[in-house]
Tab-separated table of C-alpha atoms in Angstrom:
chain	number	residue	atom	x	y	z
D	203	MET	CA	103.460	110.835	99.220
D	204	ALA	CA	101.561	110.501	96.511
D	205	ILE	CA	100.115	107.871	94.290
D	206	THR	CA	100.878	107.452	90.614
D	207	MET	CA	100.296	106.313	87.254
D	208	THR	CA	101.937	105.416	84.328
D	209	PRO	CA	100.009	106.356	81.177
D	210	ALA	CA	99.585	102.754	80.053
D	211	ALA	CA	98.367	102.072	83.330
D	212	ALA	CA	95.994	104.783	82.850
D	213	ASP	CA	94.959	104.002	79.250
D	214	ARG	CA	94.142	100.201	80.240
D	215	VAL	CA	92.121	100.983	82.943
D	216	ARG	CA	89.943	103.700	81.001
D	217	SER	CA	89.535	100.710	78.651
D	218	PHE	CA	88.517	98.030	80.943
D	219	LEU	CA	85.874	100.566	82.869
D	220	VAL	CA	85.005	101.386	78.671
D	221	ASN	CA	84.199	98.032	78.105
D	222	ARG	CA	82.868	97.306	81.373
D	223	GLY	CA	80.195	99.856	80.785
D	224	LYS	CA	80.121	101.056	84.421
D	225	GLY	CA	82.229	101.752	87.471
D	226	LEU	CA	83.515	104.077	90.101
D	227	GLY	CA	87.195	103.193	88.922
D	228	LEU	CA	89.958	100.276	89.865
D	229	ARG	CA	90.222	99.799	93.483
D	230	LEU	CA	94.069	99.186	94.589
D	231	GLY	CA	94.023	97.220	97.997
D	232	LEU	CA	96.074	94.751	100.150
D	233	ARG	CA	95.074	91.264	101.432
D	234	THR	CA	96.986	88.994	103.413
D	235	SER	CA	98.612	86.436	101.304
D	236	GLY	CA	101.676	84.165	100.162
D	237	CYS	CA	104.715	83.763	101.733
D	238	SER	CA	106.156	86.837	102.383
D	239	GLY	CA	102.842	88.345	103.768
D	240	MET	CA	100.981	90.763	101.598
D	241	ALA	CA	99.540	90.771	98.073
D	242	TYR	CA	97.951	93.410	95.861
D	243	VAL	CA	94.194	93.506	95.106
D	244	ILE	CA	92.836	95.187	92.091
D	245	GLU	CA	88.899	95.200	91.335
D	246	PHE	CA	86.218	97.511	90.042
D	247	VAL	CA	84.419	99.329	92.280
D	248	ASP	CA	80.546	100.236	91.902
D	249	THR	CA	79.974	101.280	95.246
D	250	LEU	CA	82.379	103.447	97.783
D	251	ASN	CA	83.332	102.056	101.525
D	252	ASP	CA	82.985	104.872	104.259
D	253	ASP	CA	86.831	104.518	104.379
D	254	ASP	CA	87.803	105.157	100.836
D	255	GLU	CA	89.973	107.423	99.516
D	256	ILE	CA	89.587	108.232	96.145
D	257	TYR	CA	93.146	109.741	93.618
D	258	THR	CA	91.979	110.968	90.164
D	259	ILE	CA	95.162	110.600	87.845
D	260	ASP	CA	94.405	111.463	83.943
D	261	ASP	CA	90.882	111.187	84.438
D	262	VAL	CA	91.035	107.945	86.286
D	263	ASN	CA	89.707	106.746	89.835
D	264	ILE	CA	92.253	104.717	91.865
D	265	ILE	CA	89.928	103.917	95.095
D	266	ILE	CA	92.253	102.623	98.131
D	267	ASP	CA	91.107	102.341	101.758
D	268	ALA	CA	92.362	103.742	104.622
D	269	LYS	CA	93.832	100.526	106.224
D	270	SER	CA	95.958	99.563	102.698
D	271	PHE	CA	96.896	103.572	101.970
D	272	ILE	CA	99.370	103.168	104.884
D	273	TYR	CA	101.385	100.446	102.588
D	274	LEU	CA	100.921	101.847	99.249
D	275	GLN	CA	101.750	105.345	99.822
D	276	GLY	CA	104.101	106.615	97.026
D	277	ILE	CA	102.990	103.398	95.289
D	278	GLU	CA	103.115	103.893	91.034
D	279	LEU	CA	100.622	101.430	88.956
D	280	ASP	CA	102.020	100.794	85.640
D	281	PHE	CA	101.166	98.514	82.960
D	282	VAL	CA	103.549	96.611	81.263
D	283	LYS	CA	103.933	93.745	77.624
D	284	GLU	CA	106.612	91.955	77.731
D	285	GLY	CA	106.446	89.070	74.608
D	286	LEU	CA	102.756	86.950	74.897
D	287	ASN	CA	102.730	88.439	78.834
D	288	GLU	CA	100.838	91.553	79.863
D	289	GLY	CA	99.847	93.155	83.363
D	290	PHE	CA	99.765	95.496	85.968
D	291	GLN	CA	103.106	96.030	87.680
D	292	PHE	CA	103.371	97.692	91.282
D	293	ASN	CA	106.628	99.859	91.724
D	294	ASN	CA	105.995	100.534	95.701
D	295	PRO	CA	108.291	102.078	97.585
D	296	ASN	CA	107.224	100.603	101.085
D	297	ALA	CA	108.201	96.789	99.907
D	298	LYS	CA	111.222	95.764	101.152
D	299	GLY	CA	110.824	92.494	99.932
D	300	GLU	CA	109.326	89.828	97.797
D	301	CYS	CA	108.994	86.327	97.470
D	302	GLY	CA	110.403	84.198	95.029
D	303	CYS	CA	107.597	84.120	92.715
D	304	GLY	CA	106.589	87.583	93.304
D	305	GLU	CA	103.473	86.742	94.310
D	306	SER	CA	103.241	88.835	97.697
D	307	PHE	CA	105.861	91.146	99.035
D	308	THR	CA	106.482	92.163	102.896
D	309	VAL	CA	106.990	95.682	104.257
């Protein structure tokens, strides 16, 4: 399954990288956290790790390490604005459930 990104997410990442002035792309990963077990990690990437894979979508590089990719196959990264709130949204077909606050998920 492919990694996808909506045009809104690609535009937002592109603008972050331009404002930052450097970076190879955006890392999408996971960490153990929350009451459901896993939480998403987003961070800028300046250097690649040995196990990183690069997915280029709309001229934006999404970098995912091999360990996280197992749980992120098929994910769609979106950027949504709802009233005064805005942020990235993860549409992950591997997620079987989320905690009540939406901070973490389980597979």
